[in-house]
mmCIF file of C-alpha atoms in Angstrom:
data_model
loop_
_atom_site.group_PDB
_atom_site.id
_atom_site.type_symbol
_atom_site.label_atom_id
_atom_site.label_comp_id
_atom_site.label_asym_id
_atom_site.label_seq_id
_atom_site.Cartn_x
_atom_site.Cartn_y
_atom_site.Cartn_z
ATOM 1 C CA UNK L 721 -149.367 2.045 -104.744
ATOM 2 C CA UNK L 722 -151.294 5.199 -103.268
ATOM 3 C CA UNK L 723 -149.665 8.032 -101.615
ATOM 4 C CA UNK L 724 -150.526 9.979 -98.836
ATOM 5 C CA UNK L 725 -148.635 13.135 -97.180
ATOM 6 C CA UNK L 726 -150.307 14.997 -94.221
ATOM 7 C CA UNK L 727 -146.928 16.210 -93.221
ATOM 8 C CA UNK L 728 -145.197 19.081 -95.107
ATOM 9 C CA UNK L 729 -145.225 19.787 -98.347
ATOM 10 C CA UNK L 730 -141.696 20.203 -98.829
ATOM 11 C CA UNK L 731 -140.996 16.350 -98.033
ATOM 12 C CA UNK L 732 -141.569 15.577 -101.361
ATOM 13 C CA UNK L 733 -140.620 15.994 -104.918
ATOM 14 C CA UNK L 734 -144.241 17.326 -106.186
ATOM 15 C CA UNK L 735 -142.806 16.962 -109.945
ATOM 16 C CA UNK L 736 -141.879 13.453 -109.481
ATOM 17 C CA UNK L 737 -144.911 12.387 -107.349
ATOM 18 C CA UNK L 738 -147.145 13.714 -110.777
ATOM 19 C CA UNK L 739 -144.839 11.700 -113.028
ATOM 20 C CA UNK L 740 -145.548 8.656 -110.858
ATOM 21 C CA UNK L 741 -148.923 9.327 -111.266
ATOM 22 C CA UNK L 742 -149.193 9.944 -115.220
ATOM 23 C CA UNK L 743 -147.535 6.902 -115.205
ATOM 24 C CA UNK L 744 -149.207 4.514 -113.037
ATOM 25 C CA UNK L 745 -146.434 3.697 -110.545
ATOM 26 C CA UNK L 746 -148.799 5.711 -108.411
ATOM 27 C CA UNK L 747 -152.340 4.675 -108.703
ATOM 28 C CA UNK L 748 -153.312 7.785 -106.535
ATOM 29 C CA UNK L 749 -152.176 10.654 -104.317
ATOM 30 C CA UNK L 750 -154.054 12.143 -101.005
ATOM 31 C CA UNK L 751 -152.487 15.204 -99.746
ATOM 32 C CA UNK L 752 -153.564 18.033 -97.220
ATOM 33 C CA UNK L 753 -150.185 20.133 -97.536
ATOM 34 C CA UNK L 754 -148.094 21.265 -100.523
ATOM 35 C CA UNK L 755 -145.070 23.046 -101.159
ATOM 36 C CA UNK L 756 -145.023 26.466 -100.074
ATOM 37 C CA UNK L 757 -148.398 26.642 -98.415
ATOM 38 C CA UNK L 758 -147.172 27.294 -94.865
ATOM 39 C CA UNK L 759 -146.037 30.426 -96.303
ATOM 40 C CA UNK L 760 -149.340 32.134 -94.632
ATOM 41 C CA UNK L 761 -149.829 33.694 -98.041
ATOM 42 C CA UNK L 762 -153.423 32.554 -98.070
ATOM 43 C CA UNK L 763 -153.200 31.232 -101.875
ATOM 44 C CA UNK L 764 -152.118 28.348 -103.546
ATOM 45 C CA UNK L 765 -149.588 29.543 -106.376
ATOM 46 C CA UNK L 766 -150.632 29.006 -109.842
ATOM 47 C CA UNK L 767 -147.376 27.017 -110.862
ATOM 48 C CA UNK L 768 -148.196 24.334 -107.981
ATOM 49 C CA UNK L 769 -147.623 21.383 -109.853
ATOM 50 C CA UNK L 770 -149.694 18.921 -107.750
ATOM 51 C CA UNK L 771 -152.722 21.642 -107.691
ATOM 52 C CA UNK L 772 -152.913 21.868 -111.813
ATOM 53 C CA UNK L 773 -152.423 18.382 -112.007
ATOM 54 C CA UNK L 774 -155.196 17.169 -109.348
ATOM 55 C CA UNK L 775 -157.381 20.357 -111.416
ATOM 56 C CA UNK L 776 -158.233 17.307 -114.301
ATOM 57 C CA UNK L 777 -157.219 14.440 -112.748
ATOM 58 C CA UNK L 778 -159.301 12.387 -110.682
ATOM 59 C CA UNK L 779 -156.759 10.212 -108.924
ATOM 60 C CA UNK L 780 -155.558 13.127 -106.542
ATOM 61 C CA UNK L 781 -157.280 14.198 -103.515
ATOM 62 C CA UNK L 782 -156.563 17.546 -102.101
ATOM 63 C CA UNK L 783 -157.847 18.563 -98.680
ATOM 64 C CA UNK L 784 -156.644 21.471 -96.043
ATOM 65 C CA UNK L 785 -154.412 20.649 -94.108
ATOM 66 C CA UNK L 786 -156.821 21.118 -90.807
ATOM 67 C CA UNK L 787 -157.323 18.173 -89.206
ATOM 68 C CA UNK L 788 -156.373 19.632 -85.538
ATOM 69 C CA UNK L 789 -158.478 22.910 -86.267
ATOM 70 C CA UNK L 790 -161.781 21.790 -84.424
ATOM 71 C CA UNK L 791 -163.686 22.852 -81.051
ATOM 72 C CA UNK L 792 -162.512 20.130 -79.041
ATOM 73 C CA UNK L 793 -158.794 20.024 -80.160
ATOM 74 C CA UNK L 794 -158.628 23.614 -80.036
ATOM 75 C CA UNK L 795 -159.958 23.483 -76.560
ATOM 76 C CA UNK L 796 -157.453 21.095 -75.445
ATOM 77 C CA UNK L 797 -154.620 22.460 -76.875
ATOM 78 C CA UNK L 798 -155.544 25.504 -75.151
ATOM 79 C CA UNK L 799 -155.811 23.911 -71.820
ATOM 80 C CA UNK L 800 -152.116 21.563 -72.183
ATOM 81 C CA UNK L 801 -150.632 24.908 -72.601
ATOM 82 C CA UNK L 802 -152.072 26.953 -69.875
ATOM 83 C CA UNK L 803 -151.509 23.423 -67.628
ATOM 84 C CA UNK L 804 -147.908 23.478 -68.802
ATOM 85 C CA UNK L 805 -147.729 27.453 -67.909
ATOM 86 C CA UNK L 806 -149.053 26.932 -64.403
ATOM 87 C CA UNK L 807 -146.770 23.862 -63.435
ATOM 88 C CA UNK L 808 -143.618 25.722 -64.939
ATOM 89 C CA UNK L 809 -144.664 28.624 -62.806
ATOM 90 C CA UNK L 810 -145.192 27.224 -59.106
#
């Protein structure tokens, strides 16, 4: 089994999803969002299980969780919301 999470990190248990993966119930884990890192605190914390596991293991991915942070989806976003503005406000 692999795992991916693009959602929250709070949706899982981070301690059991390394377990799985020591053990091999997991063959690997991709993940752009851990616990705790919406906190705006712009660090990971140092007790992040997932983070010092994937630090010398090669069967976790970790990637920022940006995949709507780009020209075109900012420029879209942009222009839903000032559509949605204007029709609420005629």
């Amino acid at each position: 089994s692999y795992f991916v999470n693009t959602s929250r990190g709070e949706m899982i248990d981070e301690k059991a999803l390394v377990d799985c993966l020591k053990s091999g119930k997991i063959k690997a884990a991709a993940l752009d969002v851990l616990k705790n890192d919406s906190s705006w605190s712009n660090f990971i914390s140092k007790e992040n299980t997932v983070f010092n596991y994937a630090q010398n293991n090669s069967n976790v991915i970790l990637t920022p969780h940006m995949g709507g942070f780009g020209i075109a989806s900012i420029h879209k976003t942009r222009e839903f919301v000032a559509l949605k503005f204007i029709q609420k406000n005629l």
